[in-house]
Structures are given as C-alpha cells and as structure tokens.
Amino acid sequence: PGSAVGRLFPFNQGSVTMTYSIKFQKCVQFVLQEEGGFVNDPHDPGGATKYGISMRTYRSDIGDLDGDGDIDANDVKILPIERAIGIYHDHEWQEIRGEELDPPLALFMLDTAVNCGPSRAIKLLQKAGGLVEDGQFGPATMVHAQRGPVIFNNLINARREFYRGLKNFGRYGKGWMARVTRLDYCGVSIMREQLHSYLVTPTKVSP
C-alpha cells in the first residue's frame, strides 16, 4: 500500500487538496503503512482485513462492493484505500478526539484505536493518568491528554504491557512489539520537530 498512500498524501508538497486535516493525514499514513494490504489470516478473529479494516468490525461500512448481494471477503479484498481512510476518520479519529490532541498523542491514540480498539486506547490513556478506566473520553481524560508529550513514554510502555497479557501474544507478539517501537520512534521524532520549531522561531518583540 505504500505507493497508494504516497499518491494520496503529498505531505512534502505545498498544498493538500483533501478535506482531512494535515494531522489526521499524517497519523493515518502511519496506520496504513503498518496495517498493509489484504490479509485473510485464519487465526485472526477479525476475519478478512485490508488496510486494517476488518470484516467483523466494519461489515456495514465496507458494503457490498462487488454487487453480488452479500458482504464477504471478496468485498474486503477490493476495498478502496479512500474508503478505508474515511472509515478511520469517521470512527476511530472521532472517538479519540484526534483533532483536539497534540500530534504525538494523536498518532499514538489513532494507531492504538485501530490495532486494539478505541475503548482500549482511551483506557490506556486513563491508566497512564491514574484515572478510572471506563473507555470514555470525558473532561477529566481530556485534561490529562493535554499533557501529551509528558505521558507519551508511559503510553508506549502501557501498550507493550497490554500486548504481553493477550493470549495470542506468542503468535503475534513479535510483530506487535516491532510496531510499537516504530510508533515510539515516530512520536519522539514529532516531538523533536516541535521543539526545534519552537526554538528556531523568532519571537516578535513590541517596540
């Protein structure tokens, strides 16, 4: 999917013509690159999956794409990347309140919501803040989320801990941990860019 993602998101060009925010575009690009293309793993309870969009979770959103009267693995296989992006924007991105979050935290939350579920992503955020883990993004959770850069490392560790507790860690654990390592690297890179921008931006002093 890398080339398709590259065509959709001209991050290094002067303008972006899509209706999504730059923040969402950059976050979803990471997710799409991690999730990859069509997979129908018999050991995956989600069933047929493409770009991370699974038959079990998104059946109605996928729709009968081949027009044969049902929604099955064949429809997942021909799912356009544009529809996958729209699904992520309308579901996970809204549930984690991505537009209100600092970029590194928005990246962590979207990737975790896609891979582990939005409720789990919110619970990990709440756990990092010592809050009640109800999976609901309420006012107290948002206050804690404003500390995004400070808690990022705690969230990375919490996600690793969550994976280690899953019964299928033996089968998928190595891949999950590698994904979190890449997520950690990207999040830290974003924070460094923010700090650099802050330090090199001249401050206007009133006469």
mmCIF file of C-alpha atoms in Angstrom:
data_model
loop_
_atom_site.group_PDB
_atom_site.id
_atom_site.type_symbol
_atom_site.label_atom_id
_atom_site.label_comp_id
_atom_site.label_asym_id
_atom_site.label_seq_id
_atom_site.Cartn_x
_atom_site.Cartn_y
_atom_site.Cartn_z
ATOM 1 C CA PRO A 1 0.000 0.000 0.000
ATOM 2 C CA GLY A 2 2.962 2.367 0.250
ATOM 3 C CA SER A 3 2.674 3.736 -3.287
ATOM 4 C CA ALA A 4 -1.072 4.269 -2.931
ATOM 5 C CA VAL A 5 -0.546 6.132 0.313
ATOM 6 C CA GLY A 6 2.116 8.260 -1.334
ATOM 7 C CA ARG A 7 -0.269 9.253 -4.119
ATOM 8 C CA LEU A 8 -2.996 10.194 -1.673
ATOM 9 C CA PHE A 9 -0.902 12.232 0.708
ATOM 10 C CA PRO A 10 1.522 14.732 -0.829
ATOM 11 C CA PHE A 11 2.988 15.662 2.552
ATOM 12 C CA ASN A 12 6.027 17.364 1.104
ATOM 13 C CA GLN A 13 4.105 19.496 -1.376
ATOM 14 C CA GLY A 14 2.820 23.000 -0.838
ATOM 15 C CA SER A 15 -0.874 22.219 -0.578
ATOM 16 C CA VAL A 16 -3.146 19.353 0.363
ATOM 17 C CA THR A 17 -6.405 19.184 -1.524
ATOM 18 C CA MET A 18 -8.137 16.590 0.641
ATOM 19 C CA THR A 19 -10.753 17.532 3.193
ATOM 20 C CA TYR A 20 -8.867 15.943 6.091
ATOM 21 C CA SER A 21 -6.571 17.858 8.399
ATOM 22 C CA ILE A 22 -2.829 17.524 7.933
ATOM 23 C CA LYS A 23 -2.624 15.973 11.403
ATOM 24 C CA PHE A 24 -5.076 13.232 10.514
ATOM 25 C CA GLN A 25 -3.418 12.586 7.169
ATOM 26 C CA LYS A 26 -0.011 12.082 8.760
ATOM 27 C CA CYS A 27 -1.397 9.861 11.514
ATOM 28 C CA VAL A 28 -3.446 7.689 9.178
ATOM 29 C CA GLN A 29 -0.483 7.329 6.832
ATOM 30 C CA PHE A 30 1.434 5.637 9.648
ATOM 31 C CA VAL A 31 -1.542 3.362 10.357
ATOM 32 C CA LEU A 32 -1.970 2.356 6.717
ATOM 33 C CA GLN A 33 1.699 1.574 6.315
ATOM 34 C CA GLU A 34 1.580 -0.603 9.433
ATOM 35 C CA GLU A 35 -1.628 -2.419 8.527
ATOM 36 C CA GLY A 36 -0.702 -3.228 4.943
ATOM 37 C CA GLY A 37 -2.970 -4.701 2.282
ATOM 38 C CA PHE A 38 -5.382 -7.629 2.107
ATOM 39 C CA VAL A 39 -4.948 -10.421 4.652
ATOM 40 C CA ASN A 40 -7.236 -13.342 5.479
ATOM 41 C CA ASP A 41 -5.493 -14.974 8.425
ATOM 42 C CA PRO A 42 -7.486 -17.967 9.747
ATOM 43 C CA HIS A 43 -6.109 -17.264 13.227
ATOM 44 C CA ASP A 44 -7.358 -13.659 13.208
ATOM 45 C CA PRO A 45 -10.842 -13.424 14.791
ATOM 46 C CA GLY A 46 -11.435 -10.255 12.777
ATOM 47 C CA GLY A 47 -11.582 -12.262 9.565
ATOM 48 C CA ALA A 48 -10.611 -10.825 6.198
ATOM 49 C CA THR A 49 -8.823 -7.487 6.583
ATOM 50 C CA LYS A 50 -7.478 -4.773 4.288
ATOM 51 C CA TYR A 51 -5.668 -1.622 5.433
ATOM 52 C CA GLY A 52 -6.648 -2.757 8.939
ATOM 53 C CA ILE A 53 -10.366 -2.647 8.080
ATOM 54 C CA SER A 54 -11.738 -5.994 9.228
ATOM 55 C CA MET A 55 -14.869 -7.830 8.123
ATOM 56 C CA ARG A 56 -16.003 -8.398 11.709
ATOM 57 C CA THR A 57 -15.803 -4.774 12.837
ATOM 58 C CA TYR A 58 -16.687 -2.831 9.700
ATOM 59 C CA ARG A 59 -19.020 -5.071 7.682
ATOM 60 C CA SER A 60 -21.669 -2.393 7.165
ATOM 61 C CA ASP A 61 -19.060 0.280 6.362
ATOM 62 C CA ILE A 62 -17.392 -1.937 3.756
ATOM 63 C CA GLY A 63 -20.646 -2.682 1.967
ATOM 64 C CA ASP A 64 -21.399 -4.955 -0.968
ATOM 65 C CA LEU A 65 -18.660 -3.625 -3.218
ATOM 66 C CA ASP A 66 -18.826 -6.391 -5.827
ATOM 67 C CA GLY A 67 -22.626 -6.219 -6.085
ATOM 68 C CA ASP A 68 -23.228 -9.942 -5.556
ATOM 69 C CA GLY A 69 -25.836 -9.462 -2.838
ATOM 70 C CA ASP A 70 -23.691 -10.160 0.216
ATOM 71 C CA ILE A 71 -20.714 -8.734 2.097
ATOM 72 C CA ASP A 72 -17.799 -11.129 2.310
ATOM 73 C CA ALA A 73 -14.027 -11.429 1.965
ATOM 74 C CA ASN A 74 -14.221 -10.543 -1.722
ATOM 75 C CA ASP A 75 -15.630 -7.125 -0.829
ATOM 76 C CA VAL A 76 -12.828 -6.560 1.674
ATOM 77 C CA LYS A 77 -10.308 -7.513 -0.998
ATOM 78 C CA ILE A 78 -11.470 -4.721 -3.338
ATOM 79 C CA LEU A 79 -11.940 -2.102 -0.610
ATOM 80 C CA PRO A 80 -10.570 1.221 -1.928
ATOM 81 C CA ILE A 81 -7.981 2.923 0.238
ATOM 82 C CA GLU A 82 -10.086 6.110 0.138
ATOM 83 C CA ARG A 83 -12.951 4.304 1.865
ATOM 84 C CA ALA A 84 -10.612 2.865 4.486
ATOM 85 C CA ILE A 85 -9.346 6.371 5.249
ATOM 86 C CA GLY A 86 -12.899 7.668 5.512
ATOM 87 C CA ILE A 87 -13.842 4.884 7.921
ATOM 88 C CA TYR A 88 -10.898 5.657 10.170
ATOM 89 C CA HIS A 89 -11.704 9.362 10.112
ATOM 90 C CA ASP A 90 -15.407 8.900 10.879
ATOM 91 C CA HIS A 91 -14.933 6.272 13.588
ATOM 92 C CA GLU A 92 -11.597 5.986 15.401
ATOM 93 C CA TRP A 93 -10.450 9.574 14.836
ATOM 94 C CA GLN A 94 -13.694 10.973 16.231
ATOM 95 C CA GLU A 95 -13.807 8.596 19.204
ATOM 96 C CA ILE A 96 -10.286 9.525 20.312
ATOM 97 C CA ARG A 97 -10.976 13.240 19.632
ATOM 98 C CA GLY A 98 -7.891 13.352 17.453
ATOM 99 C CA GLU A 99 -8.218 16.963 16.317
ATOM 100 C CA GLU A 100 -8.010 18.110 19.953
ATOM 101 C CA LEU A 101 -4.820 16.201 20.749
ATOM 102 C CA ASP A 102 -1.163 17.109 20.470
ATOM 103 C CA PRO A 103 0.277 15.405 17.322
ATOM 104 C CA PRO A 104 2.377 12.718 19.089
ATOM 105 C CA LEU A 105 -0.569 11.726 21.268
ATOM 106 C CA ALA A 106 -2.968 11.825 18.302
ATOM 107 C CA LEU A 107 -0.646 9.419 16.477
ATOM 108 C CA PHE A 108 -0.455 7.071 19.458
ATOM 109 C CA MET A 109 -4.188 7.143 20.040
ATOM 110 C CA LEU A 110 -5.193 6.546 16.413
ATOM 111 C CA ASP A 111 -2.776 3.676 15.915
ATOM 112 C CA THR A 112 -3.821 2.105 19.211
ATOM 113 C CA ALA A 113 -7.514 2.579 18.417
ATOM 114 C CA VAL A 114 -7.073 0.833 15.074
ATOM 115 C CA ASN A 115 -4.976 -2.031 16.429
ATOM 116 C CA CYS A 116 -6.563 -2.505 19.855
ATOM 117 C CA GLY A 117 -9.935 -0.705 19.650
ATOM 118 C CA PRO A 118 -10.898 2.885 20.576
ATOM 119 C CA SER A 119 -12.044 1.909 24.060
ATOM 120 C CA ARG A 120 -8.720 0.234 24.809
ATOM 121 C CA ALA A 121 -6.794 3.251 23.507
ATOM 122 C CA ILE A 122 -8.744 5.534 25.848
ATOM 123 C CA LYS A 123 -8.304 3.135 28.769
ATOM 124 C CA LEU A 124 -4.526 3.133 28.282
ATOM 125 C CA LEU A 125 -4.593 6.930 28.329
ATOM 126 C CA GLN A 126 -6.671 6.877 31.508
ATOM 127 C CA LYS A 127 -4.402 4.294 33.108
ATOM 128 C CA ALA A 128 -1.363 6.492 32.438
ATOM 129 C CA GLY A 129 -3.100 9.285 34.333
ATOM 130 C CA GLY A 130 -4.386 7.215 37.224
ATOM 131 C CA LEU A 131 -7.980 7.824 36.134
ATOM 132 C CA VAL A 132 -10.971 5.497 36.171
ATOM 133 C CA GLU A 133 -10.551 3.235 33.140
ATOM 134 C CA ASP A 134 -14.038 3.435 31.650
ATOM 135 C CA GLY A 135 -13.041 3.855 27.997
ATOM 136 C CA GLN A 136 -14.970 7.119 27.694
ATOM 137 C CA PHE A 137 -13.166 10.284 26.580
ATOM 138 C CA GLY A 138 -14.672 12.671 29.120
ATOM 139 C CA PRO A 139 -13.457 16.011 30.528
ATOM 140 C CA ALA A 140 -11.029 14.507 33.065
ATOM 141 C CA THR A 141 -9.437 12.361 30.362
ATOM 142 C CA MET A 142 -9.040 15.388 28.103
ATOM 143 C CA VAL A 143 -7.337 17.365 30.872
ATOM 144 C CA HIS A 144 -4.857 14.524 31.250
ATOM 145 C CA ALA A 145 -4.447 14.284 27.474
ATOM 146 C CA GLN A 146 -3.199 17.872 27.367
ATOM 147 C CA ARG A 147 -0.012 16.540 28.978
ATOM 148 C CA GLY A 148 0.535 14.505 25.795
ATOM 149 C CA PRO A 149 4.321 14.864 25.331
ATOM 150 C CA VAL A 150 4.936 14.227 29.032
ATOM 151 C CA ILE A 151 2.988 10.955 29.130
ATOM 152 C CA PHE A 152 3.925 9.610 25.691
ATOM 153 C CA ASN A 153 6.594 7.225 27.016
ATOM 154 C CA ASN A 154 4.212 5.916 29.680
ATOM 155 C CA LEU A 155 1.636 5.186 26.979
ATOM 156 C CA ILE A 156 4.158 3.302 24.863
ATOM 157 C CA ASN A 157 5.047 1.125 27.844
ATOM 158 C CA ALA A 158 1.381 0.612 28.712
ATOM 159 C CA ARG A 159 0.639 -0.645 25.204
ATOM 160 C CA ARG A 160 3.531 -3.092 25.375
ATOM 161 C CA GLU A 161 2.217 -4.342 28.721
ATOM 162 C CA PHE A 162 -1.270 -4.752 27.259
ATOM 163 C CA TYR A 163 0.047 -6.887 24.404
ATOM 164 C CA ARG A 164 2.024 -9.127 26.753
ATOM 165 C CA GLY A 165 -1.216 -10.003 28.535
ATOM 166 C CA LEU A 166 -3.003 -11.253 25.415
ATOM 167 C CA LYS A 167 -3.378 -14.995 24.894
ATOM 168 C CA ASN A 168 -2.168 -14.838 21.276
ATOM 169 C CA PHE A 169 0.990 -12.917 22.157
ATOM 170 C CA GLY A 170 3.064 -15.969 21.276
ATOM 171 C CA ARG A 171 1.822 -15.863 17.686
ATOM 172 C CA TYR A 172 1.709 -12.118 17.043
ATOM 173 C CA GLY A 173 3.785 -10.595 19.843
ATOM 174 C CA LYS A 174 6.976 -10.034 17.879
ATOM 175 C CA GLY A 175 5.132 -8.043 15.217
ATOM 176 C CA TRP A 176 3.151 -6.067 17.782
ATOM 177 C CA MET A 177 6.266 -5.075 19.684
ATOM 178 C CA ALA A 178 8.045 -4.030 16.493
ATOM 179 C CA ARG A 179 5.063 -1.861 15.589
ATOM 180 C CA VAL A 180 5.148 -0.135 18.974
ATOM 181 C CA THR A 181 8.869 0.503 18.546
ATOM 182 C CA ARG A 182 8.204 2.205 15.205
ATOM 183 C CA LEU A 183 5.355 4.167 16.782
ATOM 184 C CA ASP A 184 7.643 5.284 19.592
ATOM 185 C CA TYR A 185 10.275 6.425 17.096
ATOM 186 C CA CYS A 186 7.742 8.418 15.061
ATOM 187 C CA GLY A 187 6.212 10.030 18.145
ATOM 188 C CA VAL A 188 9.596 11.094 19.512
ATOM 189 C CA SER A 189 10.551 12.437 16.080
ATOM 190 C CA ILE A 190 7.430 14.590 16.035
ATOM 191 C CA MET A 191 8.231 15.955 19.488
ATOM 192 C CA ARG A 192 11.770 16.820 18.386
ATOM 193 C CA GLU A 193 10.396 18.651 15.344
ATOM 194 C CA GLN A 194 8.022 20.617 17.592
ATOM 195 C CA LEU A 195 10.855 21.572 19.938
ATOM 196 C CA HIS A 196 13.097 22.581 17.048
ATOM 197 C CA SER A 197 10.330 24.722 15.550
ATOM 198 C CA TYR A 198 9.788 26.396 18.910
ATOM 199 C CA LEU A 199 13.487 27.112 19.403
ATOM 200 C CA VAL A 200 14.210 28.492 15.929
ATOM 201 C CA THR A 201 11.047 30.566 15.517
ATOM 202 C CA PRO A 202 11.961 34.197 16.232
ATOM 203 C CA THR A 203 9.869 35.976 18.812
ATOM 204 C CA LYS A 204 8.431 39.332 17.849
ATOM 205 C CA VAL A 205 9.165 41.974 20.452
ATOM 206 C CA SER A 206 6.931 45.027 20.597
ATOM 207 C CA PRO A 207 8.795 48.348 20.476
#
